[in-house]
XYZ file of C-alpha atoms in Angstrom:
402
model
C -19.573 10.990 -81.758
C -23.163 10.777 -84.032
C -20.526 8.485 -86.657
C -19.650 6.163 -83.873
C -23.065 5.988 -82.558
C -24.680 5.116 -85.986
C -21.901 2.898 -86.770
C -22.246 0.562 -83.780
C -26.148 0.361 -84.921
C -24.868 -0.987 -87.909
C -26.313 -4.860 -88.113
C -23.355 -6.727 -86.854
C -20.895 -4.176 -86.483
C -20.823 -4.151 -82.104
C -20.766 -8.270 -82.033
C -17.845 -8.487 -84.753
C -15.781 -5.622 -82.786
C -16.383 -7.065 -79.428
C -15.526 -10.546 -80.734
C -12.268 -9.983 -82.285
C -11.518 -7.577 -78.951
C -11.993 -10.731 -76.307
C -10.154 -12.404 -79.104
C -6.797 -10.173 -79.170
C -7.467 -9.097 -75.508
C -4.264 -11.682 -75.087
C -2.172 -9.247 -77.373
C -2.053 -6.949 -74.185
C -1.816 -9.084 -72.010
C 1.506 -11.415 -72.751
C 3.740 -9.268 -73.450
C 3.990 -8.073 -69.983
C 2.635 -11.817 -68.707
C 5.646 -13.593 -70.383
C 8.110 -10.807 -69.742
C 7.465 -11.059 -65.577
C 7.073 -15.072 -65.884
C 10.741 -15.218 -67.480
C 12.541 -12.600 -65.609
C 11.116 -14.250 -62.483
C 12.688 -17.495 -63.503
C 15.855 -16.613 -64.711
C 15.954 -13.238 -63.186
C 17.422 -11.458 -66.471
C 15.461 -8.671 -68.533
C 17.758 -8.991 -71.812
C 16.165 -13.227 -71.144
C 12.979 -11.799 -71.318
C 13.343 -9.765 -74.163
C 14.676 -12.321 -76.141
C 11.565 -14.458 -75.604
C 9.127 -11.794 -76.587
C 11.336 -11.479 -79.641
C 10.816 -14.936 -80.655
C 7.478 -14.486 -80.343
C 6.993 -11.457 -82.071
C 9.301 -12.689 -85.323
C 7.253 -15.489 -85.560
C 4.121 -13.724 -85.634
C 5.693 -11.369 -88.528
C 6.742 -14.633 -90.580
C 3.242 -15.919 -89.595
C 1.307 -12.630 -90.507
C 1.699 -12.259 -94.340
C 1.084 -16.840 -94.747
C -1.871 -17.298 -92.623
C -3.628 -13.808 -93.988
C -2.975 -15.113 -97.982
C -3.922 -18.972 -96.696
C -7.445 -17.550 -95.749
C -8.140 -16.989 -99.543
C -7.066 -20.355 -100.243
C -8.518 -22.227 -97.282
C -11.408 -20.095 -95.914
C -11.355 -17.685 -92.850
C -12.656 -20.374 -90.701
C -10.253 -23.373 -91.136
C -7.265 -21.025 -91.004
C -8.315 -19.732 -87.647
C -9.522 -22.600 -86.105
C -5.823 -24.775 -86.737
C -4.059 -21.470 -85.757
C -5.944 -21.026 -82.439
C -5.333 -24.751 -81.396
C -1.604 -24.667 -82.105
C -0.794 -21.066 -80.435
C -3.210 -21.732 -77.396
C -1.188 -24.958 -76.475
C 2.436 -22.757 -77.269
C 0.614 -20.388 -74.626
C -0.121 -23.031 -71.832
C 3.444 -24.610 -72.783
C 4.846 -21.535 -71.803
C 2.777 -20.893 -68.593
C 3.274 -24.585 -67.387
C 6.620 -26.003 -68.122
C 9.469 -24.751 -66.495
C 11.895 -24.235 -69.587
C 15.251 -22.890 -70.233
C 15.735 -19.312 -72.467
C 16.297 -21.350 -75.140
C 13.333 -23.652 -75.066
C 11.202 -20.437 -73.947
C 12.344 -19.137 -77.170
C 11.262 -22.158 -79.042
C 8.088 -21.988 -77.637
C 6.916 -18.203 -77.994
C 8.290 -18.894 -81.520
C 5.963 -21.576 -82.682
C 3.193 -19.476 -80.354
C 4.011 -16.623 -82.733
C 3.933 -18.531 -86.274
C 0.407 -20.023 -85.361
C -1.004 -16.615 -84.170
C -4.348 -16.613 -85.231
C -4.881 -13.467 -88.071
C -7.529 -12.139 -86.241
C -6.568 -8.730 -87.049
C -6.434 -9.043 -91.047
C -9.670 -11.237 -91.103
C -11.803 -8.561 -89.216
C -10.460 -5.445 -91.621
C -10.714 -7.510 -94.572
C -14.686 -8.187 -93.658
C -15.506 -4.179 -92.762
C -15.721 -2.817 -96.208
C -18.225 -5.537 -96.679
C -20.186 -4.617 -93.430
C -20.654 -0.684 -94.199
C -20.809 1.802 -96.809
C -17.703 4.038 -97.896
C -18.719 6.994 -95.855
C -18.747 4.965 -92.480
C -15.568 2.984 -93.480
C -13.405 5.589 -92.387
C -14.907 6.294 -89.190
C -15.004 2.994 -88.623
C -11.339 1.797 -89.061
C -10.766 4.861 -86.153
C -13.300 3.109 -83.911
C -11.532 0.216 -84.261
C -8.368 1.648 -83.564
C -9.700 3.398 -80.898
C -11.594 -0.199 -79.384
C -8.585 -1.982 -79.425
C -7.123 0.367 -77.391
C -9.369 -1.944 -74.512
C -6.753 -4.745 -75.121
C -4.197 -2.071 -73.806
C -5.980 -0.522 -70.657
C -7.375 -4.003 -69.414
C -4.707 -6.244 -70.709
C -1.381 -4.510 -69.135
C -3.601 -3.969 -65.805
C -5.167 -7.089 -65.075
C -2.013 -9.191 -66.318
C 0.430 -7.022 -63.951
C -2.441 -7.720 -60.989
C -2.149 -11.053 -61.926
C 1.142 -11.538 -61.738
C 2.138 -9.487 -58.594
C -0.404 -10.452 -56.840
C -1.002 -14.045 -57.814
C 1.542 -15.573 -60.102
C 2.924 -15.108 -63.569
C 1.771 -18.506 -64.434
C -1.859 -17.729 -63.547
C -1.225 -14.685 -65.689
C -0.273 -16.209 -68.637
C -2.990 -19.176 -68.403
C -5.675 -16.041 -68.219
C -4.693 -14.620 -71.263
C -4.423 -18.534 -72.794
C -8.251 -18.534 -72.153
C -9.096 -15.311 -73.341
C -7.637 -16.229 -76.645
C -9.684 -19.367 -76.937
C -13.015 -18.031 -75.524
C -12.763 -14.678 -77.855
C -11.265 -17.056 -81.158
C -14.104 -19.144 -80.802
C -16.672 -16.147 -80.433
C -15.119 -14.462 -83.265
C -14.911 -17.879 -85.344
C -18.509 -18.611 -85.092
C -19.408 -15.013 -86.543
C -21.915 -14.816 -89.207
C -19.662 -12.546 -91.111
C -16.465 -14.668 -91.323
C -18.398 -17.525 -93.155
C -20.336 -15.161 -95.175
C -17.415 -13.122 -96.923
C -15.204 -15.357 -99.044
C -11.501 -13.741 -99.701
C -11.131 -14.484 -103.287
C -8.192 -15.999 -104.519
C -4.983 -13.423 -105.316
C -4.225 -13.921 -108.680
C -0.752 -12.028 -108.045
C 2.184 -13.942 -106.366
C 2.798 -14.289 -102.886
C 4.503 -10.543 -101.800
C 3.364 -8.752 -104.762
C 0.865 -6.065 -102.728
C 4.349 -4.736 -101.140
C 4.925 -3.148 -104.566
C 1.731 -0.736 -104.029
C 3.717 2.134 -101.728
C 0.845 2.806 -99.398
C 1.359 -0.377 -98.047
C 5.205 -0.083 -97.911
C 4.832 3.359 -96.021
C 1.938 1.247 -93.468
C 4.192 -1.221 -93.072
C 7.293 0.776 -92.031
C 5.155 3.303 -89.999
C 3.588 0.629 -88.251
C 7.084 -1.079 -87.444
C 8.234 2.360 -85.889
C 5.054 3.009 -84.304
C 4.973 -0.485 -82.666
C 8.921 -0.447 -81.976
C 8.994 2.490 -79.833
C 5.540 1.208 -77.830
C 7.110 -1.836 -76.770
C 10.506 -0.328 -75.879
C 8.573 1.956 -73.339
C 6.644 -1.184 -72.757
C 9.224 -3.180 -71.314
C 10.814 0.315 -69.611
C 8.285 1.358 -67.694
C 8.222 -2.411 -66.084
C 11.761 -1.911 -65.508
C 10.646 1.523 -63.658
C 8.357 -0.194 -61.093
C 9.771 -3.980 -60.858
C 7.314 -6.310 -59.631
C 6.522 -4.530 -56.455
C 3.453 -3.317 -57.330
C 0.571 -2.755 -60.113
C 1.850 0.987 -60.839
C 3.589 -0.138 -64.426
C -0.198 -1.821 -65.429
C -1.712 1.494 -64.096
C 1.108 3.618 -66.516
C 0.755 1.091 -69.573
C -3.543 1.873 -68.909
C -3.271 5.466 -68.998
C -1.324 5.344 -72.052
C -3.667 3.200 -73.809
C -6.385 6.063 -72.196
C -5.521 8.496 -74.257
C -4.863 6.392 -77.608
C -8.590 5.736 -77.285
C -9.184 9.250 -76.661
C -7.276 10.505 -79.213
C -9.073 7.454 -81.640
C -12.193 8.728 -80.538
C -11.245 12.503 -80.724
C -9.510 12.870 -84.039
C -9.814 9.720 -85.707
C -12.314 10.674 -88.256
C -10.325 13.695 -89.527
C -9.895 13.953 -93.267
C -6.826 11.935 -94.230
C -4.521 14.030 -96.038
C -0.700 13.354 -96.970
C 0.302 14.422 -94.219
C -1.808 12.753 -91.583
C 0.459 10.009 -90.783
C 3.797 12.159 -89.609
C 1.785 15.073 -87.630
C 0.012 11.914 -85.582
C 3.414 10.118 -85.268
C 5.367 13.607 -84.261
C 2.292 13.611 -81.217
C 3.662 10.127 -80.210
C 7.387 10.994 -80.475
C 7.047 14.559 -78.078
C 4.959 12.768 -75.872
C 7.769 9.636 -75.173
C 10.881 11.770 -75.455
C 9.260 13.804 -72.310
C 8.620 10.823 -70.866
C 12.426 10.055 -70.655
C 12.971 13.410 -68.655
C 11.731 12.098 -64.913
C 11.049 8.472 -64.092
C 8.184 9.147 -61.593
C 4.887 7.358 -61.581
C 2.687 10.796 -62.601
C 5.262 12.437 -64.946
C 5.381 9.271 -66.649
C 1.586 8.886 -66.818
C 0.719 12.230 -67.988
C 4.012 12.379 -70.691
C 2.646 8.432 -71.792
C -0.849 9.878 -71.877
C 0.351 12.873 -74.310
C 2.045 9.796 -76.302
C -1.395 7.741 -76.000
C -3.636 10.705 -77.879
C -1.688 10.170 -81.303
C -1.303 6.345 -81.880
C -4.837 5.367 -82.404
C -4.930 8.186 -84.792
C -2.218 6.830 -86.305
C -3.149 3.346 -86.800
C -6.349 4.546 -88.337
C -4.652 6.260 -91.157
C -2.638 3.137 -91.758
C -5.783 1.009 -92.228
C -7.396 3.693 -94.171
C -4.466 3.690 -97.124
C -3.685 0.209 -97.022
C -8.020 -0.746 -97.666
C -7.992 2.534 -100.574
C -4.673 1.431 -102.020
C -5.005 -2.647 -103.263
C -7.547 -5.076 -104.696
C -9.725 -6.778 -102.094
C -8.427 -10.190 -102.957
C -5.115 -8.558 -101.484
C -6.115 -7.100 -98.492
C -5.908 -10.060 -96.035
C -1.955 -10.019 -97.359
C -1.663 -6.567 -97.368
C -2.755 -6.416 -93.753
C -0.728 -9.336 -92.841
C 2.433 -7.528 -93.834
C 1.728 -4.194 -92.237
C 1.145 -6.713 -88.922
C 4.781 -8.458 -89.763
C 5.927 -4.833 -89.476
C 4.717 -3.648 -86.421
C 5.138 -7.187 -85.037
C 9.348 -7.522 -85.981
C 9.123 -3.903 -84.112
C 7.793 -5.316 -81.423
C 10.818 -7.902 -81.195
C 12.760 -5.044 -82.056
C 11.914 -2.922 -79.370
C 11.342 -5.069 -76.779
C 14.769 -6.582 -77.242
C 16.612 -3.458 -77.619
C 15.308 -2.303 -74.648
C 15.932 -5.112 -72.278
C 20.094 -4.532 -73.556
C 19.980 -1.259 -72.794
C 17.886 -1.446 -69.559
C 20.445 -4.261 -68.273
C 23.565 -1.863 -69.320
C 22.108 1.352 -68.448
C 18.717 0.793 -66.290
C 15.203 1.806 -67.365
C 16.473 5.325 -68.891
C 18.237 3.473 -71.369
C 15.179 1.893 -73.054
C 13.247 5.181 -72.952
C 16.049 6.478 -75.127
C 15.643 3.527 -77.396
C 11.610 4.527 -77.563
C 12.366 8.078 -78.174
C 14.627 7.720 -80.939
C 12.729 4.846 -82.944
C 9.732 7.264 -82.238
C 11.059 10.144 -84.167
C 12.173 7.779 -87.374
C 8.202 7.446 -87.349
C 8.259 10.884 -87.544
C 10.827 11.196 -90.196
C 9.817 8.346 -92.245
C 6.375 9.507 -93.272
C 7.694 13.119 -93.938
C 10.336 11.975 -96.521
C 7.544 9.767 -98.133
C 4.754 11.576 -97.924
C 4.057 11.443 -101.716
C 3.451 7.305 -100.810
C 0.815 8.619 -98.581
C -2.777 8.850 -100.865
C -5.041 12.130 -100.408
C -8.009 10.561 -99.015
C -10.029 13.549 -98.469
C -13.150 13.247 -99.879
C -12.580 9.803 -101.257
C -13.934 5.982 -100.726
C -11.252 4.196 -98.690
C -12.824 1.551 -99.920
C -10.864 -1.463 -101.114
C -10.430 -1.224 -105.448
C -13.137 -4.248 -106.618
C -11.314 -7.513 -108.227
C -13.381 -8.151 -111.591
C -15.682 -11.189 -111.236
C -18.462 -11.860 -109.051
C -17.483 -12.103 -105.114
C -19.736 -12.968 -101.952
C -20.560 -10.042 -100.406
C -23.149 -9.831 -97.073
C -26.451 -8.086 -97.475
C -27.048 -5.000 -96.049
């Protein structure tokens, strides 16, 4: 814990983490809010899953592009433009009674314009701390983001069930605007310049660790999305149980990240963490009871933040600084495609077989998440005792003064 306390004492770290968490809080709210909103209007989990899938596909397509644009036009210009468009689309979903097809189109626009806050902040981090602090910082960030998945689902479910699904989406959009403005106004966003990449778009995928991180992130988030839809299907609209269970799940991830995220990263690190996730999800589908689900998803959660910390670290250590934003954009794309497919597959299986069908999908996807880093462990860099900072570009670049 001392490493994390020292990190928070580093100038700017606590502020930049808080700002980006606020800007990204809608990520933990919108999935449930939109799911409940569309299901309530059209009385179909499959329809709701399709709208979530369209939103996630939009985010997936935009991720590498908007991240790369930050090296061309600067972080602030890209973040402001995407913030305005995405917020407008979110409020349209909340306030306009649309058909499923129109919901999907607006959701796609919202996804395409999602502000690239996550690639931006993870590109900034290596310029704010020394090399020894970077792995603990990635772990702290992965753990802290679980606040999004603790507060977000609980708040979205409570507002949607007790007041209205429309208000739940409006609140999420408001957090996007306020948090995005706070993050954009942070000095680091203006002081760190991402060099224009000299390589062609997509060339960063020639780095095997980036591909490994992208595929594993796709499977991790895919299984998580299937679980999220399944939990909502179990408890329905009758109370806050779904949000509470998902919040407990996120608490497990927070605890896991703070407890194990700072451990040395060897070639088996990702497979071991994914195994924890799989075990918890596989056991969760045995008995669809509130306490059983809460305990088993707590177990699954223990592996999530540590897995994300490994993903961030192996990407950082494998690419040049000018390529980091695009690399994280591709990793985000993998995760968002996983979210799209996970939620859509779970939605159809729930309509056909009940909530247990969604949990089966989650367990199978998580099992693949263990298999991939096991088979491709030679692509996993051994970072034990090594500097996980990005490879320097030749020539001068702008950095933050320490």
